Each structure stands twice: as C-alpha cells, then as structure tokens.
Short mmCIF file of C-alpha atoms and ligand atoms in Angstrom, two decimals:
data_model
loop_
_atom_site.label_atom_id
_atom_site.label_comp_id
_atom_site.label_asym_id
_atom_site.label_seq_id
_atom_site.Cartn_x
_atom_site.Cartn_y
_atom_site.Cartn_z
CA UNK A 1 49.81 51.40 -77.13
CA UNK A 2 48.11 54.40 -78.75
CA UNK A 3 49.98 56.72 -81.25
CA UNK A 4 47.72 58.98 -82.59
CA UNK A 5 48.60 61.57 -85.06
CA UNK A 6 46.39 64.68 -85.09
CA UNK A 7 46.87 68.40 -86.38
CA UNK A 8 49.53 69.64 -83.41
CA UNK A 9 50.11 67.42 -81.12
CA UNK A 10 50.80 63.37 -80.74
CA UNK A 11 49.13 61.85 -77.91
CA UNK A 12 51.39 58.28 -77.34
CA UNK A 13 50.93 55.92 -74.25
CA UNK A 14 48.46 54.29 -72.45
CA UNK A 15 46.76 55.46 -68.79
CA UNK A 16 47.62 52.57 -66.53
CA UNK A 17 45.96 54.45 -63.89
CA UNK A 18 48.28 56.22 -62.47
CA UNK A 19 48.78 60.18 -61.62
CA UNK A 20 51.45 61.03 -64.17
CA UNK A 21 50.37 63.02 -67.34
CA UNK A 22 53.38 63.72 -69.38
CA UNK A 23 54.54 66.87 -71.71
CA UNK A 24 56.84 67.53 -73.98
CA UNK A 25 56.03 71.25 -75.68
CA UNK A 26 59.60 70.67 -77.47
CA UNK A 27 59.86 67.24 -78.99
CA UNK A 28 59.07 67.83 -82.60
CA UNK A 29 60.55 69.16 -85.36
CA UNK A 30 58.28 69.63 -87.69
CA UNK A 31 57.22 72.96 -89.87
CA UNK A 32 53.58 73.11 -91.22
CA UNK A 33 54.10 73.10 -95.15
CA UNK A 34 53.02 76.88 -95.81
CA UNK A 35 56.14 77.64 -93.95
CA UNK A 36 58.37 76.13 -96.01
CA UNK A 37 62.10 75.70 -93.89
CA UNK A 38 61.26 78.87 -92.67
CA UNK A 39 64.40 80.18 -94.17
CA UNK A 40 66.49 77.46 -92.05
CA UNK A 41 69.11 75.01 -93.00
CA UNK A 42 68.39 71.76 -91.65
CA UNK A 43 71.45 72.05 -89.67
CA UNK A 44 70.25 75.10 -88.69
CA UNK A 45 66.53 73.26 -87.55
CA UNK A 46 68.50 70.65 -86.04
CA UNK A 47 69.70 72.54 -83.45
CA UNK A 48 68.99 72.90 -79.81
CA UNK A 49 66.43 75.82 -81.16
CA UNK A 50 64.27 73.81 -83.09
CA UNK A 51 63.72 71.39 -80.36
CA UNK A 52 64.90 70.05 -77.06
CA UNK A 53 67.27 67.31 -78.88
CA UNK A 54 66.60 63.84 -77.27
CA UNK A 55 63.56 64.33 -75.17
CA UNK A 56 61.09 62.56 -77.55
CA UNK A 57 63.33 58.95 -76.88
CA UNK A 58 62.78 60.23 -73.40
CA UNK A 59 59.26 60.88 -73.11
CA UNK A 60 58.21 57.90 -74.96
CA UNK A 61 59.72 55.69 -72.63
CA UNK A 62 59.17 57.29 -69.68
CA UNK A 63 55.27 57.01 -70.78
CA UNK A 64 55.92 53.31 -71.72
CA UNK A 65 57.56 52.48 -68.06
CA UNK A 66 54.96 54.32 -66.14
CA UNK A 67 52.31 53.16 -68.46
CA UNK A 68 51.47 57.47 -68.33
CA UNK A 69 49.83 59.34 -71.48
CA UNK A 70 52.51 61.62 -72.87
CA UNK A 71 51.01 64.56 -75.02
CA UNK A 72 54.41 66.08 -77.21
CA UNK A 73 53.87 69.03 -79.64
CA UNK A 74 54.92 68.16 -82.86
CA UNK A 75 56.03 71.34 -84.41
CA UNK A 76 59.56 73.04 -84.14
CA UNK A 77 59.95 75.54 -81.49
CA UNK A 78 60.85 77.70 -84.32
CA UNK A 79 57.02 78.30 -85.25
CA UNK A 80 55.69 78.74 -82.50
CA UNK A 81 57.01 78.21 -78.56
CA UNK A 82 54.25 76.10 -76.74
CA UNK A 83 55.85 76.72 -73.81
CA UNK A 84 55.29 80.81 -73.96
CA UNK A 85 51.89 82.54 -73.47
CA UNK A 86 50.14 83.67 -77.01
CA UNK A 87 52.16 87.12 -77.51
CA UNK A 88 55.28 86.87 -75.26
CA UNK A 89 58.24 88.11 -76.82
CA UNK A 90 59.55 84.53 -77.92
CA UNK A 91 56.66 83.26 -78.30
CA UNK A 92 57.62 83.54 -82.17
CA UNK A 93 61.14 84.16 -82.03
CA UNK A 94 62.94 86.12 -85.08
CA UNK A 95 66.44 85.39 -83.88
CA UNK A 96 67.10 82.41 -81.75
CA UNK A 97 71.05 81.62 -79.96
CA UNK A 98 72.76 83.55 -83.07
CA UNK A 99 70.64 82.67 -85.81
CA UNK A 100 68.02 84.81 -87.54
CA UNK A 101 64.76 82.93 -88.24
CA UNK A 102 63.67 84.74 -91.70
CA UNK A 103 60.17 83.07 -91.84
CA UNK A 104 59.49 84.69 -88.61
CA UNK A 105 60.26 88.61 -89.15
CA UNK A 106 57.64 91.02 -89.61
CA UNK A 107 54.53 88.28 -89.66
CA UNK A 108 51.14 90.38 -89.39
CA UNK A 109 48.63 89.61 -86.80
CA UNK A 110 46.94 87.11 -89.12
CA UNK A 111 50.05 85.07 -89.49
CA UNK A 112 50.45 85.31 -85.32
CA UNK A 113 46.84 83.89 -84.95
CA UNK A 114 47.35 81.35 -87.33
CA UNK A 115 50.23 79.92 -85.90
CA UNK A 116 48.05 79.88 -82.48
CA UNK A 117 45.04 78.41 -83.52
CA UNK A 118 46.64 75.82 -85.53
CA UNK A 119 49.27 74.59 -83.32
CA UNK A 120 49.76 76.21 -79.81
CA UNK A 121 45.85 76.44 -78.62
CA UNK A 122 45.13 72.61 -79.83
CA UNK A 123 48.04 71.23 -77.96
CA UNK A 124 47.55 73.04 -75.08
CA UNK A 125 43.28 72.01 -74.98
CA UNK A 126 44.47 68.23 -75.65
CA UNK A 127 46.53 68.62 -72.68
CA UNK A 128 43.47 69.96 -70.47
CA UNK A 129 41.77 67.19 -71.56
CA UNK A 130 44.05 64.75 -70.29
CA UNK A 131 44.08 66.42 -66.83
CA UNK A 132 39.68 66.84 -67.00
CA UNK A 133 39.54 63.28 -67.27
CA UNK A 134 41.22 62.38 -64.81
CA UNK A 135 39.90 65.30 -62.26
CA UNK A 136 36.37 64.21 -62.96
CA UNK A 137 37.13 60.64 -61.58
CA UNK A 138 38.27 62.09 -58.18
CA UNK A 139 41.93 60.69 -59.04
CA UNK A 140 45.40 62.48 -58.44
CA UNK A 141 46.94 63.98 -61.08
CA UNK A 142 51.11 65.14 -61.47
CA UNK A 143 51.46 67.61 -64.47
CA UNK A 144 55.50 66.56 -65.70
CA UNK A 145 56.55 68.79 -68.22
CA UNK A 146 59.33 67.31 -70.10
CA UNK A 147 62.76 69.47 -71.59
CA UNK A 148 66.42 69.56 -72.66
CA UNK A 149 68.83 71.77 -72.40
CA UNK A 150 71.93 72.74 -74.85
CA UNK A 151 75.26 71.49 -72.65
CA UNK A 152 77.07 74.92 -73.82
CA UNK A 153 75.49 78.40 -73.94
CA UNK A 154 76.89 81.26 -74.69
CA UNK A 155 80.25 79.82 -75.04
CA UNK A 156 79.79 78.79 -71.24
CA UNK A 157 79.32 74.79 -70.11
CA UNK A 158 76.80 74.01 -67.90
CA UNK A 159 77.39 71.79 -65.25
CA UNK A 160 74.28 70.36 -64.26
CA UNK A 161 73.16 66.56 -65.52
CA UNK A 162 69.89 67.65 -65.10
CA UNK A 163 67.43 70.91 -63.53
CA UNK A 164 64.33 71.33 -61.52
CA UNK A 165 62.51 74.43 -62.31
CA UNK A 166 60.03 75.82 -59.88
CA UNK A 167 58.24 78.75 -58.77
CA UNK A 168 54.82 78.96 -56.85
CA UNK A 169 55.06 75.55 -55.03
CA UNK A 170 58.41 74.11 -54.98
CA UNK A 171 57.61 71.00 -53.07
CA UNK A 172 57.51 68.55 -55.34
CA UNK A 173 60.77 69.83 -57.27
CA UNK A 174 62.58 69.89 -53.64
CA UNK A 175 62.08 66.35 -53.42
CA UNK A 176 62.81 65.25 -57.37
CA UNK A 177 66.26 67.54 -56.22
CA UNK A 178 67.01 65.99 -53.28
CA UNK A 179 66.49 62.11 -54.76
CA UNK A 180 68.33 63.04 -58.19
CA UNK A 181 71.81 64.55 -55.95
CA UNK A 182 71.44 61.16 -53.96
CA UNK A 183 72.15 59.44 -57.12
CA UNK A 184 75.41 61.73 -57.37
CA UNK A 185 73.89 63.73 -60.30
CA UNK A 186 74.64 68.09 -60.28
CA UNK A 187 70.94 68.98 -60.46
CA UNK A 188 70.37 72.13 -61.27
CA UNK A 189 67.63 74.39 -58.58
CA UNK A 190 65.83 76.77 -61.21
CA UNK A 191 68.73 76.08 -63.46
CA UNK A 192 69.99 76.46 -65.96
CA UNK A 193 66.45 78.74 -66.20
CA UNK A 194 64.45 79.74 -63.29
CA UNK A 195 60.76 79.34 -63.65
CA UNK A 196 58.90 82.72 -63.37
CA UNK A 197 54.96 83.87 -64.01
CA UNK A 198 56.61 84.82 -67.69
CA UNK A 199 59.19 82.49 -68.31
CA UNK A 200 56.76 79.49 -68.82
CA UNK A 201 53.79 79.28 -70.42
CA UNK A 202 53.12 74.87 -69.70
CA UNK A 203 53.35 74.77 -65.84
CA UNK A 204 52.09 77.92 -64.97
CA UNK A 205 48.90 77.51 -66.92
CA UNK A 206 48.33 73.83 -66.30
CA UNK A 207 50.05 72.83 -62.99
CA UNK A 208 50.36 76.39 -60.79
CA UNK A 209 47.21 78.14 -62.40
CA UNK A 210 45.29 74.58 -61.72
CA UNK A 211 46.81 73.85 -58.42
CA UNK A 212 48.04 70.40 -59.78
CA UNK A 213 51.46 68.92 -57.96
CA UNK A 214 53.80 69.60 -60.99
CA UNK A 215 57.46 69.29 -61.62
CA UNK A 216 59.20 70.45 -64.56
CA UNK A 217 62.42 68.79 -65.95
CA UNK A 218 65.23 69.67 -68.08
CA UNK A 219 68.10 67.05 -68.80
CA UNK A 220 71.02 67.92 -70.83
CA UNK A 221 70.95 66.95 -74.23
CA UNK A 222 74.76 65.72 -74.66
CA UNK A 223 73.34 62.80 -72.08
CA UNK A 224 70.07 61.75 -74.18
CA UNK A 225 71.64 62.28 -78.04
CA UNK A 226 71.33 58.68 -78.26
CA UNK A 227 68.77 55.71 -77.20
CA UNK A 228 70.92 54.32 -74.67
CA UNK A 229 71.07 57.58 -72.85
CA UNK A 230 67.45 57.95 -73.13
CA UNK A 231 66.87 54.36 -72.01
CA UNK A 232 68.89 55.34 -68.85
CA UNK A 233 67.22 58.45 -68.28
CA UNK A 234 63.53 57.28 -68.93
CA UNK A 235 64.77 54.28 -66.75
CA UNK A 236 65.88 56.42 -63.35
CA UNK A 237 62.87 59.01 -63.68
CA UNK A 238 60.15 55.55 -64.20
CA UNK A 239 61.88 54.88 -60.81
CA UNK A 240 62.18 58.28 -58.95
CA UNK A 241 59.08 60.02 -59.63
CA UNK A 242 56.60 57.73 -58.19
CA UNK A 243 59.60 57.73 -55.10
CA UNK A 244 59.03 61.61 -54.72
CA UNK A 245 55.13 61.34 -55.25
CA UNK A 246 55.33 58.69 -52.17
CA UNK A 247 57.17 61.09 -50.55
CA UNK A 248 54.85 63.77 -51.23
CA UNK A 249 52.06 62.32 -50.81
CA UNK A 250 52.88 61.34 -46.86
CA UNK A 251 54.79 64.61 -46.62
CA UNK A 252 51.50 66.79 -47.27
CA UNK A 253 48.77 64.24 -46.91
CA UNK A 254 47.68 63.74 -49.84
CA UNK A 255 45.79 61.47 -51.83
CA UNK A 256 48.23 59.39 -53.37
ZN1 LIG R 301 62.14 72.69 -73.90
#
C-alpha cells in the first residue's frame, strides 16, 4: 500500500492490474496556510461545501478491495472546485448553500492562477498520468469519479441512496443503474445533478474528452457519515462495478 503525500493531491492504493482508476476531486478538507480559514468556522468547513462528507472512507476502500489507484484532491472545495473548468463560475465560489466564503470575494487574477497552478492543474496532470500509464500498455482503463451528496437541499430531502450522472455516453451508467435498483436502492438518473459539458469539469475532461468508459457516482452522505456505512458502500461497489464492466464489456465488445 502506497500513501503518498504530495503538494495537491494523495495518490493511495496499489494497481493490481485491473481497469479501475479512482477519483475523488472532493475528499479533502484542507486550506493551503496563506489562506488562513478562509474566513470559515470549522463548522462552517465541515459542511457538505467543504467536501463531499464520507467519500474519503469510501474511496480508500473501494481502492483497497479492487486493489485500484485512487487519486483524491486534498484541498477543500472551498479553494478551489477540481471538479469545474479553470474560470467557471464556481470554480471559486464566494457564497456556497447560504454561506458567504470571505477569503474568496474579489481575489485578482493572480490569486485565481495561484489557486490553479498550485492545486487544481497538479491534481488533474497526476490523474492523466494514471490513465497514460495504463493506455501505453494497451490495457483497459474505467475513469470512476467518486462524490457525495448533502441528503437535504434547499430545505427539500432527496430520495435517492445513491446517483449516476451521465452525459455523452451513458452506457456504462445505464448498467451501474440498472444493477444498483436490483439491489432495491432509489438511484438517482442524472440526479440529484445532471452531468452537462459545464457542469463537470473531472469526467468530461478525462473520461468523455478521452473516450475512456467512465461512470460518475454520488452516494448520499447521511449513508457514509460513519465507517460502517462506508465499509458497506465500498463493499457493494468492489462487487458491482467489475459486474457492469463484464457486462459492458460483452455488451459492446470490448476489451475487458
Ligand atoms: Zn463532489
């Protein structure tokens, strides 16, 4: 088992060969030192908008049972979204569900591009290294981008155990649906967000813009708050994605 610490990003797992490269652009919490709290309580921080709460016990074992390489981010969402293109709207947000990020309002250009270079650009290479190495030994590879997703928005519950978002090629989603409902789960289709050419930055660049099988996942975080909900979780995806990758594989002949 590797866990290697570098500037943005923790790279944890080991390749056992497999096609699963796992992502989490949400699992850390942490704020580079220059930026103080940015402004935040650390109730505030804790929140569901300073990370997807409970994916990181997720991820880990998920990359443990399918002996996959999971790359996480390691900052808070709050500095910087990894999962937004440099320059989208959120990408830095200023308010986020209610609560106005003070770190984050009028920041110059410089403070932008520092934020990028330091933390969204290195994660996001690292990642595209994972998937090169792979590519250039002729092997299959299944981007799985990793999330959570606050059980009440907006003062409205969401149903759904879990979601498949999709856009460009569905196929892979359709099946992850289809096997998660026959387990008597509500999955979500492209909810609770749809996946669009804007909404995303981690699938569209790395699994659509690539033309990599992808699937991206987001399980409610009341479900994962604690270890035995993340064993459970980690658990039934170690055992369903390599199902729907079977699937897959036979459904559209390819190389498995
Ligand atoms: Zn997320």
């Amino acid at each position: 088992m590797t866990d290697i610490l570098a500037e943005s990003f923790r790279v944890y797992g080991q390749d056992g060969g497999g096609p699963f490269v796992l992502v989490s652009d949400h699992a850390g919490q942490a704020i580079p030192p220059s930026l103080g709290d940015l402004g935040l309580s650390a109730a505030e921080r804790a929140r569901h908008i300073g990370w997807d709460i409970g994916i990181d016990g997720v991820g880990r074992r998920l990359a443990d049972a399918l002996q996959a390489v999971l790359v996480e981010q390691v900052y808070s969402r709050l500095v910087i979204d990894c999962n937004r293109a440099p320059g989208h709207p959120t990408s830095i947000v200023v308010q986020s569900d209610g609560t106005p990020v003070p770190r984050n309002q009028n920041l110059d250009a410089a403070d932008v591009a520092w934020r990028e270079q330091t933390i969204l650009h290195p994660y996001h290479n690292r990642i595209a290294q994972e998937l090169d190495a792979r590519l250039a030994h002729g092997r299959s590879v299944v981007v799985v981008a990793l999330h959570s997703f606050t059980p009440v928005m907006h003062n409205v519950a969401r149903p759904w155990h879990v979601g498949l978002l999709h856009n460009h090629d569905p196929r892979l989603a359709h099946i992850m649906i289809e096997l998660l409902r026959a387990e008597g789960l509500v999955v979500g289709d492209n909810e609770p967000y749809a996946l669009t050419d804007t909404s995303d930055y981690t699938v569209p660049l790395h699994g659509e813009q690539r033309d990599l099988p992808h699937i991206e996942i987001e399980i409610r975080q009341d479900l994962i708050t604690h270890s035995a909900g993340q064993a459970e979780w980690a658990a039934r995806l170690a055992r369903l994605l390599p199902e729907a990758w079977q699937i897959f594989c036979t459904r559209y002949e390819q190389q498995p």
